[in-house]
mmCIF file of C-alpha atoms in Angstrom:
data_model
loop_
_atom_site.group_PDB
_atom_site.id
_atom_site.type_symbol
_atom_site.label_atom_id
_atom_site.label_comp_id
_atom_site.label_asym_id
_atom_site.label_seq_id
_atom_site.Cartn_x
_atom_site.Cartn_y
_atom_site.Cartn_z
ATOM 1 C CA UNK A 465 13.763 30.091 -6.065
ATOM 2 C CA UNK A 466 11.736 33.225 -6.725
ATOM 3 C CA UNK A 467 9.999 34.222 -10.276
ATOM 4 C CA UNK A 468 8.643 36.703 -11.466
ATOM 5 C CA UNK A 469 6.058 36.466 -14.431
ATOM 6 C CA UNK A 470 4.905 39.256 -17.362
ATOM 7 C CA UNK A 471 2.460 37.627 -19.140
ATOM 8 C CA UNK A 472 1.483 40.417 -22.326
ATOM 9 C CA UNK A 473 4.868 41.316 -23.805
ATOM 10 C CA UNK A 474 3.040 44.381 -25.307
ATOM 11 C CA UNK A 475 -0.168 46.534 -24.527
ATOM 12 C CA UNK A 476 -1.749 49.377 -26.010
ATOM 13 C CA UNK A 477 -3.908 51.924 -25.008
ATOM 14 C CA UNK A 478 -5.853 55.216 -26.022
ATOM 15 C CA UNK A 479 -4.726 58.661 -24.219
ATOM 16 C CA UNK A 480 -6.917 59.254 -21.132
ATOM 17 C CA UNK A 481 -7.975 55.277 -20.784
ATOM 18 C CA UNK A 482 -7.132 52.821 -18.227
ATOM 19 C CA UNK A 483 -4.899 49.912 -18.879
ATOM 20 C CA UNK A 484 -4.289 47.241 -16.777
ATOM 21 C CA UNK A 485 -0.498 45.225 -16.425
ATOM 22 C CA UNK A 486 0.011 41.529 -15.177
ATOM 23 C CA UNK A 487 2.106 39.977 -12.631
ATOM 24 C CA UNK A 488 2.142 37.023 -11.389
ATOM 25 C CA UNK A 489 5.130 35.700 -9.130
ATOM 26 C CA UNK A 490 6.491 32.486 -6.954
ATOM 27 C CA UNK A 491 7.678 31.948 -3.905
ATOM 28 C CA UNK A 492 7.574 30.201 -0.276
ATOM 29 C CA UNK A 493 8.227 33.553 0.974
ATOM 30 C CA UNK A 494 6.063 35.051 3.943
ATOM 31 C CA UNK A 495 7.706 38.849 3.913
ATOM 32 C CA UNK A 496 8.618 40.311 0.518
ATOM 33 C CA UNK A 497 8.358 43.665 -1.608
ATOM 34 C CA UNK A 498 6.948 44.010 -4.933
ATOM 35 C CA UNK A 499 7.565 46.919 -7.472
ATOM 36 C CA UNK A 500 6.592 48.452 -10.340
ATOM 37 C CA UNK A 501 9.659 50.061 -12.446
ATOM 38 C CA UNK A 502 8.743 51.826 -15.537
ATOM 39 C CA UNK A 503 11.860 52.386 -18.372
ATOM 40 C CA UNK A 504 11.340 55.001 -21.113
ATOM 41 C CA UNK A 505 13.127 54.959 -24.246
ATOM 42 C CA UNK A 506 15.479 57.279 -22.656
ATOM 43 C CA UNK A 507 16.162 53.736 -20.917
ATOM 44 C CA UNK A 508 16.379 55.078 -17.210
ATOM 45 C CA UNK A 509 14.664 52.894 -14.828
ATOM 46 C CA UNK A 510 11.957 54.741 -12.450
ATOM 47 C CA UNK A 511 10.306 53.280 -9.374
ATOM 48 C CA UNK A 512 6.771 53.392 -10.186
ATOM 49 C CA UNK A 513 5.247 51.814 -7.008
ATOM 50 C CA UNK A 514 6.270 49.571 -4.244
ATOM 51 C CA UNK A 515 3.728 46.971 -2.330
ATOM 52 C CA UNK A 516 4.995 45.577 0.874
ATOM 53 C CA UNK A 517 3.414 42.240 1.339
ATOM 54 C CA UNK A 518 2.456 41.999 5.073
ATOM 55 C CA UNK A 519 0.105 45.628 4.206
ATOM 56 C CA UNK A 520 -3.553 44.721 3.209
ATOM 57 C CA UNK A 521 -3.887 48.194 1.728
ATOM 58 C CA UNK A 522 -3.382 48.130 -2.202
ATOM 59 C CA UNK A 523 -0.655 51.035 -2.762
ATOM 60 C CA UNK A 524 -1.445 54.525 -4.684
ATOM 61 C CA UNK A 525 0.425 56.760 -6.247
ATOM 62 C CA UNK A 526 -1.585 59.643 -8.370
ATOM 63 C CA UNK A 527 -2.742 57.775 -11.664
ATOM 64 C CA UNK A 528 -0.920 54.495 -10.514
ATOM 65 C CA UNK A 529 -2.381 51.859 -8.565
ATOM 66 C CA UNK A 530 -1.768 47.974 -7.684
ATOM 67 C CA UNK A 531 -4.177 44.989 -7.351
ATOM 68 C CA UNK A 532 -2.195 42.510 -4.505
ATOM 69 C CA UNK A 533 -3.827 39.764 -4.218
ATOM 70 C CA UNK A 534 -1.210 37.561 -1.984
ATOM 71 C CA UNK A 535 -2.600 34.092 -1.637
ATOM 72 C CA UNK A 536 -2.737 33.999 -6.054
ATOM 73 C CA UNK A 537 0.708 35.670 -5.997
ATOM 74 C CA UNK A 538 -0.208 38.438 -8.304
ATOM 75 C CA UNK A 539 0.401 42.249 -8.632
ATOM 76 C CA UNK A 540 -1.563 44.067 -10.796
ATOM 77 C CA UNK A 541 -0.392 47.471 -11.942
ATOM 78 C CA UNK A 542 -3.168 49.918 -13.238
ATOM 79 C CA UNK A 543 -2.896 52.749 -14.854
ATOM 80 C CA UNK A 544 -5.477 55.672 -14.961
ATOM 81 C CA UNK A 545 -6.061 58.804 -17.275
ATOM 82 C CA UNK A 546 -3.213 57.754 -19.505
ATOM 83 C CA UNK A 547 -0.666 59.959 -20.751
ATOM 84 C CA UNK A 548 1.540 59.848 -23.696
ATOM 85 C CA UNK A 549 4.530 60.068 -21.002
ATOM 86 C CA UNK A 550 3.545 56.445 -20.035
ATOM 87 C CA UNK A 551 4.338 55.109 -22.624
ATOM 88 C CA UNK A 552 7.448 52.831 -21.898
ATOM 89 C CA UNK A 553 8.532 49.093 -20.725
ATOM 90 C CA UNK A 554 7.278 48.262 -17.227
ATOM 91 C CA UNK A 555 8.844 45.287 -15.390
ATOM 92 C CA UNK A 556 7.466 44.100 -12.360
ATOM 93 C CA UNK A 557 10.165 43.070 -9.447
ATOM 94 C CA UNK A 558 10.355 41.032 -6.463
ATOM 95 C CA UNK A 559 12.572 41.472 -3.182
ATOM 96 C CA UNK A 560 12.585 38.791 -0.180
ATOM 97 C CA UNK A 561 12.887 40.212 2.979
ATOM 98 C CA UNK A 562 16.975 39.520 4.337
ATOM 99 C CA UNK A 563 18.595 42.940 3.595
ATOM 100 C CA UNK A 564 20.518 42.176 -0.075
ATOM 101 C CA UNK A 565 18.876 44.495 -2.235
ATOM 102 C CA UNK A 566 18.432 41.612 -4.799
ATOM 103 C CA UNK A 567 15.665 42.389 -7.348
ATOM 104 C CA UNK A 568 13.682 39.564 -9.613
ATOM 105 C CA UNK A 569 12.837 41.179 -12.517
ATOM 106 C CA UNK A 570 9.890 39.570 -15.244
ATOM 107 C CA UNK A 571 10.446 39.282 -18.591
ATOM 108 C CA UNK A 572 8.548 43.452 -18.997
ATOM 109 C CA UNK A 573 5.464 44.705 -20.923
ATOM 110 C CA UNK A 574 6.140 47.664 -23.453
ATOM 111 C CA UNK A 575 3.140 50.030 -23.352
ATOM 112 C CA UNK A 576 2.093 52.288 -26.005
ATOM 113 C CA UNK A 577 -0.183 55.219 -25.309
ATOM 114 C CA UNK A 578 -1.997 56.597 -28.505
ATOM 115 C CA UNK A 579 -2.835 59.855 -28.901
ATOM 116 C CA UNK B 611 23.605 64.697 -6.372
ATOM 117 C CA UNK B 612 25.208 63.146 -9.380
ATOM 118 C CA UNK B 613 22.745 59.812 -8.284
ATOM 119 C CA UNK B 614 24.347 56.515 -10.176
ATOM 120 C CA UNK B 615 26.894 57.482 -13.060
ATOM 121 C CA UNK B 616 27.992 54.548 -15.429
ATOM 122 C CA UNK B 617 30.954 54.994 -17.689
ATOM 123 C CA UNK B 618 31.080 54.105 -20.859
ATOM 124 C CA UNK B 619 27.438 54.561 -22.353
ATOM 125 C CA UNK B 620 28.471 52.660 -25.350
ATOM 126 C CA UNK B 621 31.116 49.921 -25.848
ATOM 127 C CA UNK B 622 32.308 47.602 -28.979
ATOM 128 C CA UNK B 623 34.845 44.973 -27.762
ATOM 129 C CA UNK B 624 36.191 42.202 -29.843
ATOM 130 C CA UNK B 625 35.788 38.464 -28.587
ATOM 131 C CA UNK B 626 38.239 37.758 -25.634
ATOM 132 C CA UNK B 627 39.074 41.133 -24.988
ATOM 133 C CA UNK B 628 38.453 42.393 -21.203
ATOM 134 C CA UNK B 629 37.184 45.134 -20.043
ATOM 135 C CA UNK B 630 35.503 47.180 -16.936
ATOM 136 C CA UNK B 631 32.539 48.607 -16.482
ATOM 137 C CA UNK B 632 32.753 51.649 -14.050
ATOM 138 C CA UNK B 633 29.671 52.329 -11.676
ATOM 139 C CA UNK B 634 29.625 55.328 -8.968
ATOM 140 C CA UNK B 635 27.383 56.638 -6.509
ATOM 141 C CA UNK B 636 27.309 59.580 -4.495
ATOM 142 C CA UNK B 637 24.275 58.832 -1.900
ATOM 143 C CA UNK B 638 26.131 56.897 0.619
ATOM 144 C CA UNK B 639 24.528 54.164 -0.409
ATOM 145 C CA UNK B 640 25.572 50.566 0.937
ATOM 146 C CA UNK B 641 24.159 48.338 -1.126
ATOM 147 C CA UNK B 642 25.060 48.309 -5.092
ATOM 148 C CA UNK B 643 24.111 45.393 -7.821
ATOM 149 C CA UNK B 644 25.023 44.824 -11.593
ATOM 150 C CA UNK B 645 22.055 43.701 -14.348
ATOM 151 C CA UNK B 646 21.875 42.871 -17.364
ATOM 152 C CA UNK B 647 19.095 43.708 -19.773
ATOM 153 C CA UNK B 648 18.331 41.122 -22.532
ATOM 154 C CA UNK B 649 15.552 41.315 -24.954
ATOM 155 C CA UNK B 650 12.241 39.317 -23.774
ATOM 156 C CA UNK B 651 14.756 38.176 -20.356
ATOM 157 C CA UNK B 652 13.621 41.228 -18.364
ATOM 158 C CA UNK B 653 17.003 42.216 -16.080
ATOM 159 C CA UNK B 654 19.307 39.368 -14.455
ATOM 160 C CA UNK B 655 21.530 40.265 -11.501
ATOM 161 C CA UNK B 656 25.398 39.474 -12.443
ATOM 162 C CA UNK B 657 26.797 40.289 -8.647
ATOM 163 C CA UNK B 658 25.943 42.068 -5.874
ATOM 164 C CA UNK B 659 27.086 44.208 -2.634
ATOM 165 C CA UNK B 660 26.130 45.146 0.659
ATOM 166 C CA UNK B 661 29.037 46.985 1.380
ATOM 167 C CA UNK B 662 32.659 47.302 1.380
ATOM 168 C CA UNK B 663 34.848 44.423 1.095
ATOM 169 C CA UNK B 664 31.447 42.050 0.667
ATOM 170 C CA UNK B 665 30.471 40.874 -3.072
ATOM 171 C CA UNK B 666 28.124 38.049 -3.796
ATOM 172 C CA UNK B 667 26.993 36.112 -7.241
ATOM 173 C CA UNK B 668 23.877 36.954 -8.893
ATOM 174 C CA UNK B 669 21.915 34.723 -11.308
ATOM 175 C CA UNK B 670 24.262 35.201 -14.184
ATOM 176 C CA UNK B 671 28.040 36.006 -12.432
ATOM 177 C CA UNK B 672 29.731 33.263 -15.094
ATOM 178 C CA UNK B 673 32.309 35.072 -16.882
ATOM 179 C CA UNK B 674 32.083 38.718 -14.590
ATOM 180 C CA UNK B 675 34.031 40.132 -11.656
ATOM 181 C CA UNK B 676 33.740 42.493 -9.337
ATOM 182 C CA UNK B 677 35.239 43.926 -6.190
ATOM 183 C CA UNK B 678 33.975 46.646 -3.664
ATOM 184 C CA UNK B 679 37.045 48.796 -2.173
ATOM 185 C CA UNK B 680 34.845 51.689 -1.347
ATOM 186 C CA UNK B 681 31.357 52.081 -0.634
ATOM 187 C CA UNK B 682 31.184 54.558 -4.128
ATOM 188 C CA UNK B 683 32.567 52.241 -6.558
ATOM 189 C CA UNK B 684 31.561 48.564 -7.791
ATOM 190 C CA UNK B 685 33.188 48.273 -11.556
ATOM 191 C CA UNK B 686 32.225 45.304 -13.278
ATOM 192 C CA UNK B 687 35.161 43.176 -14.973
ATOM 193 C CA UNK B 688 34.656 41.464 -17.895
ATOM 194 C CA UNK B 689 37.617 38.932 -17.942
ATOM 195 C CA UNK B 690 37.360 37.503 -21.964
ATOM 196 C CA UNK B 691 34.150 39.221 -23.601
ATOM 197 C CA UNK B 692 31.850 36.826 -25.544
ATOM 198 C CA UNK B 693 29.073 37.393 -27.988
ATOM 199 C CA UNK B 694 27.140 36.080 -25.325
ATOM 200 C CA UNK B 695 27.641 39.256 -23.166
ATOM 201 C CA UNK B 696 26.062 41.588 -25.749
ATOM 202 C CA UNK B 697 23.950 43.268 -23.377
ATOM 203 C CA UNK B 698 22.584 46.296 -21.711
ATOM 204 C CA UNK B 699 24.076 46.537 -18.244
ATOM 205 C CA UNK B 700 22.895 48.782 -15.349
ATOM 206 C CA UNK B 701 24.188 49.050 -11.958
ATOM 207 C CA UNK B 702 22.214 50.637 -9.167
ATOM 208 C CA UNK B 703 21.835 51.280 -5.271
ATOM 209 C CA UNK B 704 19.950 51.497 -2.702
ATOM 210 C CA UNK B 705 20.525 52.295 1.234
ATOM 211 C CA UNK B 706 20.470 49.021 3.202
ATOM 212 C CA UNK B 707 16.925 47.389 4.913
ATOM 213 C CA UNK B 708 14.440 45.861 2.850
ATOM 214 C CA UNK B 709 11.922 47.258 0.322
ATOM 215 C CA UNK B 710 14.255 50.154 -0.462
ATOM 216 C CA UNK B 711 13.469 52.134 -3.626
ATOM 217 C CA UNK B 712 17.073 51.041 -6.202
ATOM 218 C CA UNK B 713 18.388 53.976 -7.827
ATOM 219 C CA UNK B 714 19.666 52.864 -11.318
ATOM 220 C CA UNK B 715 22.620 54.343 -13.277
ATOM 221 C CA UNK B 716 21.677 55.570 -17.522
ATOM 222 C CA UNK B 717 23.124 51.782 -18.760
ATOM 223 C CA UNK B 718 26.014 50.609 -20.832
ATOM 224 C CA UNK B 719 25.302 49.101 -24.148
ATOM 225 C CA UNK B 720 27.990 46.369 -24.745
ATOM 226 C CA UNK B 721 28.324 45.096 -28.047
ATOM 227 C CA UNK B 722 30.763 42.225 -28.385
ATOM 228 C CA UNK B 723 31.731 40.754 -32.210
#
């Protein structure tokens, strides 16, 4: 079975620094998708980013990037230039190839941003 | 788009009462799961569906049920409530394939006493 592994349950960082979130997951699995979903207090879960595992290429999107590293199963998420608006609970997922649409979630990391 | 509504937002049942959960999407999206959020636990899947008429078991079905009569709806039975089921539960969905962004409803807080 797969798991999925959030190491810090809590982080903080100054406004306009770089902070960096843990992952670390299991599996026999060749073919698989990794995410990054971030949930504000508002508690509405956003895709943040989405690694595929076969792609070399870490994915980017604006201040968020990842750090794959397949063969030690972990998926870094970093975040640049951080805003106040960051701050929430990130929880990094895991989906096996086979078409269900079934997410791992870890246990989450709440982030504070500090002005 | 209304995206993934959930009705109630917030819910206070009394041990052994039931219950559903109702979950809607407007996308035409086929594939549509139940979690629950627990402090420090992350979210769990309770059951899932990749389309009408099909349902599977999550990690934590014990003590759910669900059915799938249209590819819109997937409420979420709770068939005796137990303190144990104090939870936050989302459902979301996604268009079949793989690696498909989910698309989650705003969450019911359940409190059971």
């Amino acid at each position: 079975a797969q798991t999925v592994t959030q190491s810090q349950p809590e982080m903080s960082v100054q406004e306009a620094e770089t902070v960096t979130l843990s992952c670390t997951y299991d599996t026999s699995e060749n073919n698989y998708y990794l995410f990054w979903y971030k949930q504000p207090p508002s508690r509405q879960m956003i895709l943040v980013i989405r690694q595929e595992a076969y792609k070399q290429q870490n994915a980017t999107e604006n201040r968020f990037s990842v750090n794959f590293q397949k063969a030690a199963k972990s998926f870094s998420l970093k975040i640049s230039d951080s805003q106040l608006g960051d701050t929430a609970m990130y929880f990094c997922a895991f989906e096996r190839s086979g078409n269900t649409g079934k997410l791992i979630f870890g246990q989450g990391t709440t982030l504070q941003v500090k002005p | 788009n209304a995206g993934v509504t959930q009705t109630p937002k917030f819910q206070v049942l009394k041990t052994g009462q039931s219950m559903t959960l109702q979950c809607a999407q407007d996308m035409n999206h086929e594939y549509m799961s139940w979690y629950r959020q627990d402090p420090g636990m992350g979210l769990r899947l309770i059951h899932y569906s990749v389309g009408a008429g099909i349902t599977d078991q999550g990690e934590v079905p014990n003590g759910y049920n669900v059915s799938r009569s249209t590819t819109e709806d997937f409420p979420l039975r709770l068939l005796s409530a137990a303190p144990s089921q104090t939870s936050v539960y989302f459902c979301a969905s996604r268009l079949a394939g793989t690696g498909g962004e989910q698309y989650f409803g705003p969450g019911t807080r359940l409190t059971v006493t």
